[in-house]
Amino acid sequence: MRHGTVTEPARILVVGGGYVGMYTALRLQRQLRAELRAGAAEIVVVTPEPYMTYQPFLPEAAAGSISPRHVVVPLRRVLDRCRIVIGEVRSVDHAKRTATLATLATAEEGTGAVDLTYDELVLAPGSVSRTLPVPGLLDHGIGFKTVEEAIGLRNHVIEQMDIASSTRDPAIRDAALTFVFVGGGYAGVEALAELEDMARYTARYYHNLKPEDLRWVLVEASDRILPEVGAEMGRYAIRELRGRNIDVRLETRLESCEDRVAVLSDGTRLPTRTVVWTAGVKPAPVLAATDLPLNERGRLRCTSRLAVEGVDHAWAAGDAAAVPDVTAEEPGRECAPNAQHAVRQAKVLAENITASLRGQPLKEYEHAYAGSVASLGLHKGVAHVYGRKLKGYPAWLMHRAYHLSRVPTFNRKARVLAEWTLSGLFKREIVSLGSLEHPRAEFELAAAPPPDHGDKPSS
Ligand SMILES: Cc1cc2nc3c(=O)[nH]c(=O)nc-3n(C[C@H](O)[C@H](O)[C@H](O)COP(=O)(O)OP(=O)(O)OC[C@H]3O[C@@H](n4cnc5c(N)ncnc54)[C@H](O)[C@@H]3O)c2cc1C
């Protein structure tokens, strides 16, 4: 069908294997089963990693309550009727229905990039951390969007405790035990709360560290945290965190973090080796390398039918797409970048692509925000869902039940449930496997020539 030929299958190119990419491709492979079998259609998913990350579980992965492999969903297994290409789309020329991608093979072959033509385009590259030009941030900041970052941060926190425990220098000890998190949305608050909880527990295994020695600081530019759960539950979350000695600073910004000192807008100087940046997201950079319309924040302009505005055969959803919120009272509001919208949009998106291929009418995306749940550490949480407010243990239970019901595939649900059950029966995992990040280090040391001490051979 591409370029007027009748023999080639209609190729649907899905850019991104996250929430939208995976769920859209999953639904399409079910709906287009007959076309796929007959060779009339083909679904190609281009994604940098061979897995979808269930991001709401990252804080629990950082705390060690869920192992990293169970936070991700293997795309090749789930999307068994799609073609998975591990790579990154660098640009899209939609007028020519062509995407340019870099894969591991193009890097190896030295060819740089290859072109891939398509008939229908689904752009779902999500978002990246929205950073500000804060001096030192690029060199010292740690993000919290990927499973690698979550596990890296866990290892880093435990490593800081090891440093603090073994140094005799009080300045090094204080800096190692100070943890600064910037951004009070669910990613920052959950990550901080889970890690603080884990470190508090871990401290009991150190002869010279007490939980009170660790300093946790949450820096938030606005006057509230967790806007997703509403003002009242946000205030509760602040009280809960402060009750654990966590220093929550509202209407405060990070001014710089050079030379291992975080400087805040209220004048505080915090020597620290840990600055975690969770101050919002911005659309994936690849969108700027397309000939498709973007809004002032860089999201793809979309209709409520999830089609990219003003062009045919291009679709988008999730964090990358500015989809009108048709349920909002104020005109012009777009759906917030969250998983709640991403999953539901993916369903409508797949149905609309199928309908468009079959010449049927398209559906409008409509979903009123249902509220949110957030974990504040083991057995602690806050929730505001469908008007119902919960806090403490019931909210934490609801958080777990909700996310267990949402994590894709029965296989993952069973594994996560088994892990939670086991961790309820046994002691918490307190090990840091930071050396996994440098697997060759030991071998390099063993294989290195012995040091030359300047000894002369005796004659
Ligand atoms: C720590 C954390 C906790 C969260 N908790 C919640 C929560 O409790 N509730 C909630 O509603 N939301 C939550 N979110 C937000 C939610 O995860 C996102 O809104 C959701 O993932 C958006 O889905 P998406 O498909 O648009 O993007 P993603 O799921 O991020 O997927 C984008 C995919 O595109 C890939 N990609 C990027 N660029 C390219 C390219 N050039 N070529 C090919 N592929 C590319 C990426 O690698 C990724 O695989 C959380 C987010 C984080 C970080």
PDB file of N, CA and C in Angstrom, residues 313-407:
ATOM      1  N   HIS A 313      -2.758  10.637   8.623  1.00  0.00           N
ATOM      2  CA  HIS A 313      -1.962   9.436   8.925  1.00  0.00           C
ATOM      3  C   HIS A 313      -0.885   9.639   9.997  1.00  0.00           C
ATOM      4  N   ALA A 314      -1.033  10.662  10.844  1.00  0.00           N
ATOM      5  CA  ALA A 314      -0.099  10.826  11.977  1.00  0.00           C
ATOM      6  C   ALA A 314      -0.926  10.933  13.244  1.00  0.00           C
ATOM      7  N   TRP A 315      -0.514  10.174  14.269  1.00  0.00           N
ATOM      8  CA  TRP A 315      -1.265  10.070  15.518  1.00  0.00           C
ATOM      9  C   TRP A 315      -0.318  10.250  16.695  1.00  0.00           C
ATOM     10  N   ALA A 316      -0.846  10.696  17.811  1.00  0.00           N
ATOM     11  CA  ALA A 316       0.029  10.833  18.984  1.00  0.00           C
ATOM     12  C   ALA A 316      -0.804  10.798  20.255  1.00  0.00           C
ATOM     13  N   ALA A 317      -0.140  10.465  21.370  1.00  0.00           N
ATOM     14  CA  ALA A 317      -0.810  10.436  22.676  1.00  0.00           C
ATOM     15  C   ALA A 317       0.257  10.433  23.763  1.00  0.00           C
ATOM     16  N   GLY A 318      -0.196  10.565  25.008  1.00  0.00           N
ATOM     17  CA  GLY A 318       0.723  10.507  26.150  1.00  0.00           C
ATOM     18  C   GLY A 318       1.437  11.825  26.404  1.00  0.00           C
ATOM     19  N   ASP A 319       2.586  11.733  27.081  1.00  0.00           N
ATOM     20  CA  ASP A 319       3.330  12.928  27.509  1.00  0.00           C
ATOM     21  C   ASP A 319       3.732  13.811  26.324  1.00  0.00           C
ATOM     22  N   ALA A 320       3.917  13.192  25.140  1.00  0.00           N
ATOM     23  CA  ALA A 320       4.405  13.940  23.977  1.00  0.00           C
ATOM     24  C   ALA A 320       3.305  14.743  23.295  1.00  0.00           C
ATOM     25  N   ALA A 321       2.043  14.458  23.616  1.00  0.00           N
ATOM     26  CA  ALA A 321       0.935  15.008  22.829  1.00  0.00           C
ATOM     27  C   ALA A 321       0.106  16.012  23.620  1.00  0.00           C
ATOM     28  N   ALA A 322      -0.235  17.125  22.958  1.00  0.00           N
ATOM     29  CA  ALA A 322      -1.151  18.100  23.565  1.00  0.00           C
ATOM     30  C   ALA A 322      -2.558  17.733  23.107  1.00  0.00           C
ATOM     31  N   VAL A 323      -3.216  16.907  23.907  1.00  0.00           N
ATOM     32  CA  VAL A 323      -4.563  16.435  23.563  1.00  0.00           C
ATOM     33  C   VAL A 323      -5.574  17.289  24.330  1.00  0.00           C
ATOM     34  N   PRO A 324      -6.548  17.889  23.643  1.00  0.00           N
ATOM     35  CA  PRO A 324      -7.512  18.716  24.376  1.00  0.00           C
ATOM     36  C   PRO A 324      -8.275  17.903  25.419  1.00  0.00           C
ATOM     37  N   ASP A 325      -8.414  18.486  26.615  1.00  0.00           N
ATOM     38  CA  ASP A 325      -9.188  17.824  27.668  1.00  0.00           C
ATOM     39  C   ASP A 325     -10.642  18.268  27.503  1.00  0.00           C
ATOM     40  N   VAL A 326     -11.442  17.439  26.840  1.00  0.00           N
ATOM     41  CA  VAL A 326     -12.817  17.855  26.515  1.00  0.00           C
ATOM     42  C   VAL A 326     -13.715  17.880  27.756  1.00  0.00           C
ATOM     43  N   THR A 327     -13.207  17.329  28.884  1.00  0.00           N
ATOM     44  CA  THR A 327     -14.013  17.341  30.106  1.00  0.00           C
ATOM     45  C   THR A 327     -13.754  18.607  30.935  1.00  0.00           C
ATOM     46  N   ALA A 328     -12.726  19.386  30.573  1.00  0.00           N
ATOM     47  CA  ALA A 328     -12.360  20.559  31.384  1.00  0.00           C
ATOM     48  C   ALA A 328     -13.345  21.698  31.172  1.00  0.00           C
ATOM     49  N   GLU A 329     -13.589  22.448  32.265  1.00  0.00           N
ATOM     50  CA  GLU A 329     -14.510  23.586  32.132  1.00  0.00           C
ATOM     51  C   GLU A 329     -13.841  24.750  31.407  1.00  0.00           C
ATOM     52  N   GLU A 330     -12.555  24.987  31.750  1.00  0.00           N
ATOM     53  CA  GLU A 330     -11.863  26.092  31.073  1.00  0.00           C
ATOM     54  C   GLU A 330     -11.443  25.643  29.666  1.00  0.00           C
ATOM     55  N   PRO A 331     -11.727  26.475  28.661  1.00  0.00           N
ATOM     56  CA  PRO A 331     -11.417  26.065  27.287  1.00  0.00           C
ATOM     57  C   PRO A 331      -9.905  26.039  27.037  1.00  0.00           C
ATOM     58  N   GLY A 332      -9.498  25.162  26.133  1.00  0.00           N
ATOM     59  CA  GLY A 332      -8.090  25.125  25.719  1.00  0.00           C
ATOM     60  C   GLY A 332      -7.189  24.322  26.630  1.00  0.00           C
ATOM     61  N   ARG A 333      -7.756  23.708  27.691  1.00  0.00           N
ATOM     62  CA  ARG A 333      -6.893  22.935  28.590  1.00  0.00           C
ATOM     63  C   ARG A 333      -6.507  21.614  27.925  1.00  0.00           C
ATOM     64  N   GLU A 334      -5.266  21.197  28.140  1.00  0.00           N
ATOM     65  CA  GLU A 334      -4.846  19.923  27.564  1.00  0.00           C
ATOM     66  C   GLU A 334      -4.664  18.864  28.664  1.00  0.00           C
ATOM     67  N   CYS A 335      -4.738  17.606  28.268  1.00  0.00           N
ATOM     68  CA  CYS A 335      -4.604  16.516  29.248  1.00  0.00           C
ATOM     69  C   CYS A 335      -3.205  16.565  29.874  1.00  0.00           C
ATOM     70  N   ALA A 336      -3.145  16.357  31.194  1.00  0.00           N
ATOM     71  CA  ALA A 336      -1.858  16.382  31.904  1.00  0.00           C
ATOM     72  C   ALA A 336      -1.008  15.183  31.480  1.00  0.00           C
ATOM     73  N   PRO A 337       0.332  15.334  31.555  1.00  0.00           N
ATOM     74  CA  PRO A 337       1.187  14.194  31.212  1.00  0.00           C
ATOM     75  C   PRO A 337       1.226  13.171  32.345  1.00  0.00           C
ATOM     76  N   ASN A 338       0.340  12.199  32.307  1.00  0.00           N
ATOM     77  CA  ASN A 338       0.398  11.142  33.321  1.00  0.00           C
ATOM     78  C   ASN A 338      -0.079   9.815  32.729  1.00  0.00           C
ATOM     79  N   ALA A 339       0.182   8.751  33.496  1.00  0.00           N
ATOM     80  CA  ALA A 339      -0.099   7.403  33.008  1.00  0.00           C
ATOM     81  C   ALA A 339      -1.595   7.176  32.852  1.00  0.00           C
ATOM     82  N   GLN A 340      -2.353   7.853  33.727  1.00  0.00           N
ATOM     83  CA  GLN A 340      -3.811   7.693  33.670  1.00  0.00           C
ATOM     84  C   GLN A 340      -4.344   8.049  32.267  1.00  0.00           C
ATOM     85  N   HIS A 341      -3.869   9.159  31.737  1.00  0.00           N
ATOM     86  CA  HIS A 341      -4.287   9.542  30.382  1.00  0.00           C
ATOM     87  C   HIS A 341      -3.608   8.660  29.336  1.00  0.00           C
ATOM     88  N   ALA A 342      -2.300   8.394  29.534  1.00  0.00           N
ATOM     89  CA  ALA A 342      -1.542   7.656  28.516  1.00  0.00           C
ATOM     90  C   ALA A 342      -2.205   6.308  28.197  1.00  0.00           C
ATOM     91  N   VAL A 343      -2.590   5.566  29.228  1.00  0.00           N
ATOM     92  CA  VAL A 343      -3.162   4.232  29.012  1.00  0.00           C
ATOM     93  C   VAL A 343      -4.503   4.334  28.287  1.00  0.00           C
ATOM     94  N   ARG A 344      -5.323   5.270  28.730  1.00  0.00           N
ATOM     95  CA  ARG A 344      -6.654   5.399  28.123  1.00  0.00           C
ATOM     96  C   ARG A 344      -6.575   5.965  26.711  1.00  0.00           C
ATOM     97  N   GLN A 345      -5.648   6.887  26.502  1.00  0.00           N
ATOM     98  CA  GLN A 345      -5.487   7.437  25.150  1.00  0.00           C
ATOM     99  C   GLN A 345      -5.010   6.355  24.182  1.00  0.00           C
ATOM    100  N   ALA A 346      -4.098   5.491  24.667  1.00  0.00           N
ATOM    101  CA  ALA A 346      -3.571   4.435  23.796  1.00  0.00           C
ATOM    102  C   ALA A 346      -4.700   3.544  23.265  1.00  0.00           C
ATOM    103  N   LYS A 347      -5.683   3.285  24.117  1.00  0.00           N
ATOM    104  CA  LYS A 347      -6.819   2.438  23.709  1.00  0.00           C
ATOM    105  C   LYS A 347      -7.592   3.108  22.569  1.00  0.00           C
ATOM    106  N   VAL A 348      -7.927   4.377  22.773  1.00  0.00           N
ATOM    107  CA  VAL A 348      -8.698   5.104  21.750  1.00  0.00           C
ATOM    108  C   VAL A 348      -7.860   5.264  20.479  1.00  0.00           C
ATOM    109  N   LEU A 349      -6.576   5.511  20.677  1.00  0.00           N
ATOM    110  CA  LEU A 349      -5.676   5.694  19.535  1.00  0.00           C
ATOM    111  C   LEU A 349      -5.662   4.459  18.635  1.00  0.00           C
ATOM    112  N   ALA A 350      -5.488   3.279  19.258  1.00  0.00           N
ATOM    113  CA  ALA A 350      -5.455   2.041  18.476  1.00  0.00           C
ATOM    114  C   ALA A 350      -6.795   1.829  17.763  1.00  0.00           C
ATOM    115  N   GLU A 351      -7.881   2.105  18.483  1.00  0.00           N
ATOM    116  CA  GLU A 351      -9.202   1.901  17.864  1.00  0.00           C
ATOM    117  C   GLU A 351      -9.398   2.856  16.695  1.00  0.00           C
ATOM    118  N   ASN A 352      -8.896   4.081  16.828  1.00  0.00           N
ATOM    119  CA  ASN A 352      -9.061   5.047  15.741  1.00  0.00           C
ATOM    120  C   ASN A 352      -8.204   4.697  14.528  1.00  0.00           C
ATOM    121  N   ILE A 353      -7.023   4.163  14.766  1.00  0.00           N
ATOM    122  CA  ILE A 353      -6.196   3.762  13.611  1.00  0.00           C
ATOM    123  C   ILE A 353      -6.897   2.622  12.859  1.00  0.00           C
ATOM    124  N   THR A 354      -7.382   1.657  13.617  1.00  0.00           N
ATOM    125  CA  THR A 354      -8.088   0.535  12.991  1.00  0.00           C
ATOM    126  C   THR A 354      -9.309   1.057  12.228  1.00  0.00           C
ATOM    127  N   ALA A 355     -10.055   1.959  12.874  1.00  0.00           N
ATOM    128  CA  ALA A 355     -11.256   2.502  12.222  1.00  0.00           C
ATOM    129  C   ALA A 355     -10.876   3.251  10.952  1.00  0.00           C
ATOM    130  N   SER A 356      -9.788   4.013  11.027  1.00  0.00           N
ATOM    131  CA  SER A 356      -9.403   4.788   9.843  1.00  0.00           C
ATOM    132  C   SER A 356      -8.966   3.863   8.712  1.00  0.00           C
ATOM    133  N   LEU A 357      -8.249   2.773   9.048  1.00  0.00           N
ATOM    134  CA  LEU A 357      -7.849   1.821   7.997  1.00  0.00           C
ATOM    135  C   LEU A 357      -9.063   1.146   7.366  1.00  0.00           C
ATOM    136  N   ARG A 358     -10.114   1.004   8.188  1.00  0.00           N
ATOM    137  CA  ARG A 358     -11.318   0.318   7.677  1.00  0.00           C
ATOM    138  C   ARG A 358     -12.387   1.287   7.197  1.00  0.00           C
ATOM    139  N   GLY A 359     -12.051   2.575   7.162  1.00  0.00           N
ATOM    140  CA  GLY A 359     -12.998   3.589   6.679  1.00  0.00           C
ATOM    141  C   GLY A 359     -14.193   3.804   7.605  1.00  0.00           C
ATOM    142  N   GLN A 360     -13.983   3.584   8.902  1.00  0.00           N
ATOM    143  CA  GLN A 360     -15.083   3.768   9.868  1.00  0.00           C
ATOM    144  C   GLN A 360     -14.900   5.085  10.627  1.00  0.00           C
ATOM    145  N   PRO A 361     -15.955   5.590  11.308  1.00  0.00           N
ATOM    146  CA  PRO A 361     -15.815   6.863  12.023  1.00  0.00           C
ATOM    147  C   PRO A 361     -14.880   6.752  13.243  1.00  0.00           C
ATOM    148  N   LEU A 362     -14.244   7.889  13.583  1.00  0.00           N
ATOM    149  CA  LEU A 362     -13.282   7.907  14.689  1.00  0.00           C
ATOM    150  C   LEU A 362     -13.962   8.325  15.988  1.00  0.00           C
ATOM    151  N   LYS A 363     -13.350   7.912  17.130  1.00  0.00           N
ATOM    152  CA  LYS A 363     -13.882   8.245  18.459  1.00  0.00           C
ATOM    153  C   LYS A 363     -13.154   9.443  19.027  1.00  0.00           C
ATOM    154  N   GLU A 364     -13.813  10.116  19.955  1.00  0.00           N
ATOM    155  CA  GLU A 364     -13.166  11.225  20.636  1.00  0.00           C
ATOM    156  C   GLU A 364     -12.609  10.709  21.976  1.00  0.00           C
ATOM    157  N   TYR A 365     -11.431  11.229  22.377  1.00  0.00           N
ATOM    158  CA  TYR A 365     -10.890  10.835  23.687  1.00  0.00           C
ATOM    159  C   TYR A 365     -11.503  11.716  24.768  1.00  0.00           C
ATOM    160  N   GLU A 366     -12.060  11.066  25.774  1.00  0.00           N
ATOM    161  CA  GLU A 366     -12.699  11.818  26.853  1.00  0.00           C
ATOM    162  C   GLU A 366     -12.471  11.078  28.163  1.00  0.00           C
ATOM    163  N   HIS A 367     -11.770  11.724  29.080  1.00  0.00           N
ATOM    164  CA  HIS A 367     -11.580  11.108  30.406  1.00  0.00           C
ATOM    165  C   HIS A 367     -11.395  12.207  31.448  1.00  0.00           C
ATOM    166  N   ALA A 368     -12.248  12.198  32.444  1.00  0.00           N
ATOM    167  CA  ALA A 368     -12.111  13.176  33.530  1.00  0.00           C
ATOM    168  C   ALA A 368     -11.112  12.616  34.533  1.00  0.00           C
ATOM    169  N   TYR A 369     -10.130  13.433  34.937  1.00  0.00           N
ATOM    170  CA  TYR A 369      -9.083  12.986  35.861  1.00  0.00           C
ATOM    171  C   TYR A 369      -9.719  12.384  37.118  1.00  0.00           C
ATOM    172  N   ALA A 370      -9.291  11.165  37.467  1.00  0.00           N
ATOM    173  CA  ALA A 370      -9.946  10.449  38.566  1.00  0.00           C
ATOM    174  C   ALA A 370      -9.281  10.687  39.916  1.00  0.00           C
ATOM    175  N   GLY A 371      -8.156  11.415  39.934  1.00  0.00           N
ATOM    176  CA  GLY A 371      -7.422  11.597  41.187  1.00  0.00           C
ATOM    177  C   GLY A 371      -6.172  10.739  41.175  1.00  0.00           C
ATOM    178  N   SER A 372      -5.529  10.616  42.329  1.00  0.00           N
ATOM    179  CA  SER A 372      -4.251   9.920  42.338  1.00  0.00           C
ATOM    180  C   SER A 372      -3.975   9.242  43.679  1.00  0.00           C
ATOM    181  N   VAL A 373      -3.046   8.298  43.634  1.00  0.00           N
ATOM    182  CA  VAL A 373      -2.581   7.635  44.864  1.00  0.00           C
ATOM    183  C   VAL A 373      -1.063   7.790  44.923  1.00  0.00           C
ATOM    184  N   ALA A 374      -0.521   7.921  46.121  1.00  0.00           N
ATOM    185  CA  ALA A 374       0.942   8.034  46.238  1.00  0.00           C
ATOM    186  C   ALA A 374       1.411   7.311  47.484  1.00  0.00           C
ATOM    187  N   SER A 375       2.535   6.638  47.339  1.00  0.00           N
ATOM    188  CA  SER A 375       3.124   5.961  48.498  1.00  0.00           C
ATOM    189  C   SER A 375       4.108   6.918  49.172  1.00  0.00           C
ATOM    190  N   LEU A 376       4.117   6.898  50.512  1.00  0.00           N
ATOM    191  CA  LEU A 376       5.075   7.728  51.253  1.00  0.00           C
ATOM    192  C   LEU A 376       6.041   6.842  52.035  1.00  0.00           C
ATOM    193  N   GLY A 377       6.270   5.636  51.513  1.00  0.00           N
ATOM    194  CA  GLY A 377       7.132   4.671  52.198  1.00  0.00           C
ATOM    195  C   GLY A 377       6.288   3.461  52.598  1.00  0.00           C
ATOM    196  N   LEU A 378       6.957   2.471  53.218  1.00  0.00           N
ATOM    197  CA  LEU A 378       6.252   1.241  53.588  1.00  0.00           C
ATOM    198  C   LEU A 378       5.114   1.535  54.573  1.00  0.00           C
ATOM    199  N   HIS A 379       3.907   1.134  54.218  1.00  0.00           N
ATOM    200  CA  HIS A 379       2.699   1.272  55.056  1.00  0.00           C
ATOM    201  C   HIS A 379       2.224   2.719  55.217  1.00  0.00           C
ATOM    202  N   LYS A 380       2.754   3.615  54.406  1.00  0.00           N
ATOM    203  CA  LYS A 380       2.344   5.024  54.512  1.00  0.00           C
ATOM    204  C   LYS A 380       1.940   5.511  53.120  1.00  0.00           C
ATOM    205  N   GLY A 381       0.877   6.298  53.047  1.00  0.00           N
ATOM    206  CA  GLY A 381       0.473   6.792  51.727  1.00  0.00           C
ATOM    207  C   GLY A 381      -0.572   7.870  51.820  1.00  0.00           C
ATOM    208  N   VAL A 382      -0.985   8.327  50.655  1.00  0.00           N
ATOM    209  CA  VAL A 382      -1.995   9.361  50.586  1.00  0.00           C
ATOM    210  C   VAL A 382      -2.742   9.149  49.261  1.00  0.00           C
ATOM    211  N   ALA A 383      -4.054   9.347  49.286  1.00  0.00           N
ATOM    212  CA  ALA A 383      -4.838   9.094  48.069  1.00  0.00           C
ATOM    213  C   ALA A 383      -6.023  10.039  47.997  1.00  0.00           C
ATOM    214  N   HIS A 384      -6.364  10.398  46.788  1.00  0.00           N
ATOM    215  CA  HIS A 384      -7.578  11.175  46.549  1.00  0.00           C
ATOM    216  C   HIS A 384      -8.126  10.682  45.208  1.00  0.00           C
ATOM    217  N   VAL A 385      -9.043   9.747  45.282  1.00  0.00           N
ATOM    218  CA  VAL A 385      -9.540   9.111  44.069  1.00  0.00           C
ATOM    219  C   VAL A 385     -11.061   9.149  44.057  1.00  0.00           C
ATOM    220  N   TYR A 386     -11.615   9.619  42.925  1.00  0.00           N
ATOM    221  CA  TYR A 386     -13.070   9.761  42.767  1.00  0.00           C
ATOM    222  C   TYR A 386     -13.700  10.440  43.994  1.00  0.00           C
ATOM    223  N   GLY A 387     -13.042  11.496  44.474  1.00  0.00           N
ATOM    224  CA  GLY A 387     -13.579  12.280  45.590  1.00  0.00           C
ATOM    225  C   GLY A 387     -13.323  11.685  46.954  1.00  0.00           C
ATOM    226  N   ARG A 388     -12.772  10.489  47.015  1.00  0.00           N
ATOM    227  CA  ARG A 388     -12.521   9.822  48.298  1.00  0.00           C
ATOM    228  C   ARG A 388     -11.090  10.091  48.752  1.00  0.00           C
ATOM    229  N   LYS A 389     -10.947  10.596  49.998  1.00  0.00           N
ATOM    230  CA  LYS A 389      -9.607  10.909  50.499  1.00  0.00           C
ATOM    231  C   LYS A 389      -9.178   9.860  51.521  1.00  0.00           C
ATOM    232  N   LEU A 390      -7.995   9.345  51.343  1.00  0.00           N
ATOM    233  CA  LEU A 390      -7.466   8.350  52.282  1.00  0.00           C
ATOM    234  C   LEU A 390      -6.051   8.729  52.659  1.00  0.00           C
ATOM    235  N   LYS A 391      -5.637   8.383  53.878  1.00  0.00           N
ATOM    236  CA  LYS A 391      -4.250   8.612  54.271  1.00  0.00           C
ATOM    237  C   LYS A 391      -3.742   7.459  55.128  1.00  0.00           C
ATOM    238  N   GLY A 392      -2.414   7.428  55.259  1.00  0.00           N
ATOM    239  CA  GLY A 392      -1.790   6.380  56.087  1.00  0.00           C
ATOM    240  C   GLY A 392      -1.875   5.001  55.446  1.00  0.00           C
ATOM    241  N   TYR A 393      -2.105   3.999  56.289  1.00  0.00           N
ATOM    242  CA  TYR A 393      -2.087   2.604  55.822  1.00  0.00           C
ATOM    243  C   TYR A 393      -3.148   2.302  54.746  1.00  0.00           C
ATOM    244  N   PRO A 394      -4.418   2.752  54.939  1.00  0.00           N
ATOM    245  CA  PRO A 394      -5.412   2.460  53.893  1.00  0.00           C
ATOM    246  C   PRO A 394      -5.016   3.048  52.528  1.00  0.00           C
ATOM    247  N   ALA A 395      -4.426   4.243  52.545  1.00  0.00           N
ATOM    248  CA  ALA A 395      -4.013   4.859  51.272  1.00  0.00           C
ATOM    249  C   ALA A 395      -2.875   4.063  50.641  1.00  0.00           C
ATOM    250  N   TRP A 396      -1.955   3.594  51.487  1.00  0.00           N
ATOM    251  CA  TRP A 396      -0.830   2.798  50.982  1.00  0.00           C
ATOM    252  C   TRP A 396      -1.339   1.484  50.368  1.00  0.00           C
ATOM    253  N   LEU A 397      -2.326   0.857  51.055  1.00  0.00           N
ATOM    254  CA  LEU A 397      -2.914  -0.384  50.530  1.00  0.00           C
ATOM    255  C   LEU A 397      -3.586  -0.130  49.189  1.00  0.00           C
ATOM    256  N   MET A 398      -4.286   1.019  49.126  1.00  0.00           N
ATOM    257  CA  MET A 398      -4.971   1.359  47.883  1.00  0.00           C
ATOM    258  C   MET A 398      -3.951   1.593  46.764  1.00  0.00           C
ATOM    259  N   HIS A 399      -2.852   2.269  47.120  1.00  0.00           N
ATOM    260  CA  HIS A 399      -1.778   2.507  46.153  1.00  0.00           C
ATOM    261  C   HIS A 399      -1.293   1.172  45.584  1.00  0.00           C
ATOM    262  N   ARG A 400      -1.033   0.215  46.474  1.00  0.00           N
ATOM    263  CA  ARG A 400      -0.514  -1.073  46.005  1.00  0.00           C
ATOM    264  C   ARG A 400      -1.566  -1.824  45.173  1.00  0.00           C
ATOM    265  N   ALA A 401      -2.808  -1.829  45.674  1.00  0.00           N
ATOM    266  CA  ALA A 401      -3.861  -2.567  44.953  1.00  0.00           C
ATOM    267  C   ALA A 401      -4.072  -1.954  43.568  1.00  0.00           C
ATOM    268  N   TYR A 402      -4.084  -0.620  43.517  1.00  0.00           N
ATOM    269  CA  TYR A 402      -4.325   0.050  42.241  1.00  0.00           C
ATOM    270  C   TYR A 402      -3.212  -0.282  41.247  1.00  0.00           C
ATOM    271  N   HIS A 403      -1.966  -0.126  41.698  1.00  0.00           N
ATOM    272  CA  HIS A 403      -0.871  -0.344  40.751  1.00  0.00           C
ATOM    273  C   HIS A 403      -0.710  -1.821  40.387  1.00  0.00           C
ATOM    274  N   LEU A 404      -1.045  -2.710  41.329  1.00  0.00           N
ATOM    275  CA  LEU A 404      -0.998  -4.136  40.979  1.00  0.00           C
ATOM    276  C   LEU A 404      -2.015  -4.429  39.873  1.00  0.00           C
ATOM    277  N   SER A 405      -3.179  -3.795  39.980  1.00  0.00           N
ATOM    278  CA  SER A 405      -4.200  -4.026  38.950  1.00  0.00           C
ATOM    279  C   SER A 405      -3.787  -3.414  37.617  1.00  0.00           C
ATOM    280  N   ARG A 406      -2.927  -2.409  37.658  1.00  0.00           N
ATOM    281  CA  ARG A 406      -2.565  -1.672  36.444  1.00  0.00           C
ATOM    282  C   ARG A 406      -1.305  -2.183  35.757  1.00  0.00           C
ATOM    283  N   VAL A 407      -0.372  -2.775  36.523  1.00  0.00           N
ATOM    284  CA  VAL A 407       0.887  -3.179  35.902  1.00  0.00           C
ATOM    285  C   VAL A 407       0.572  -4.205  34.797  1.00  0.00           C
TER     286      VAL A 407
END
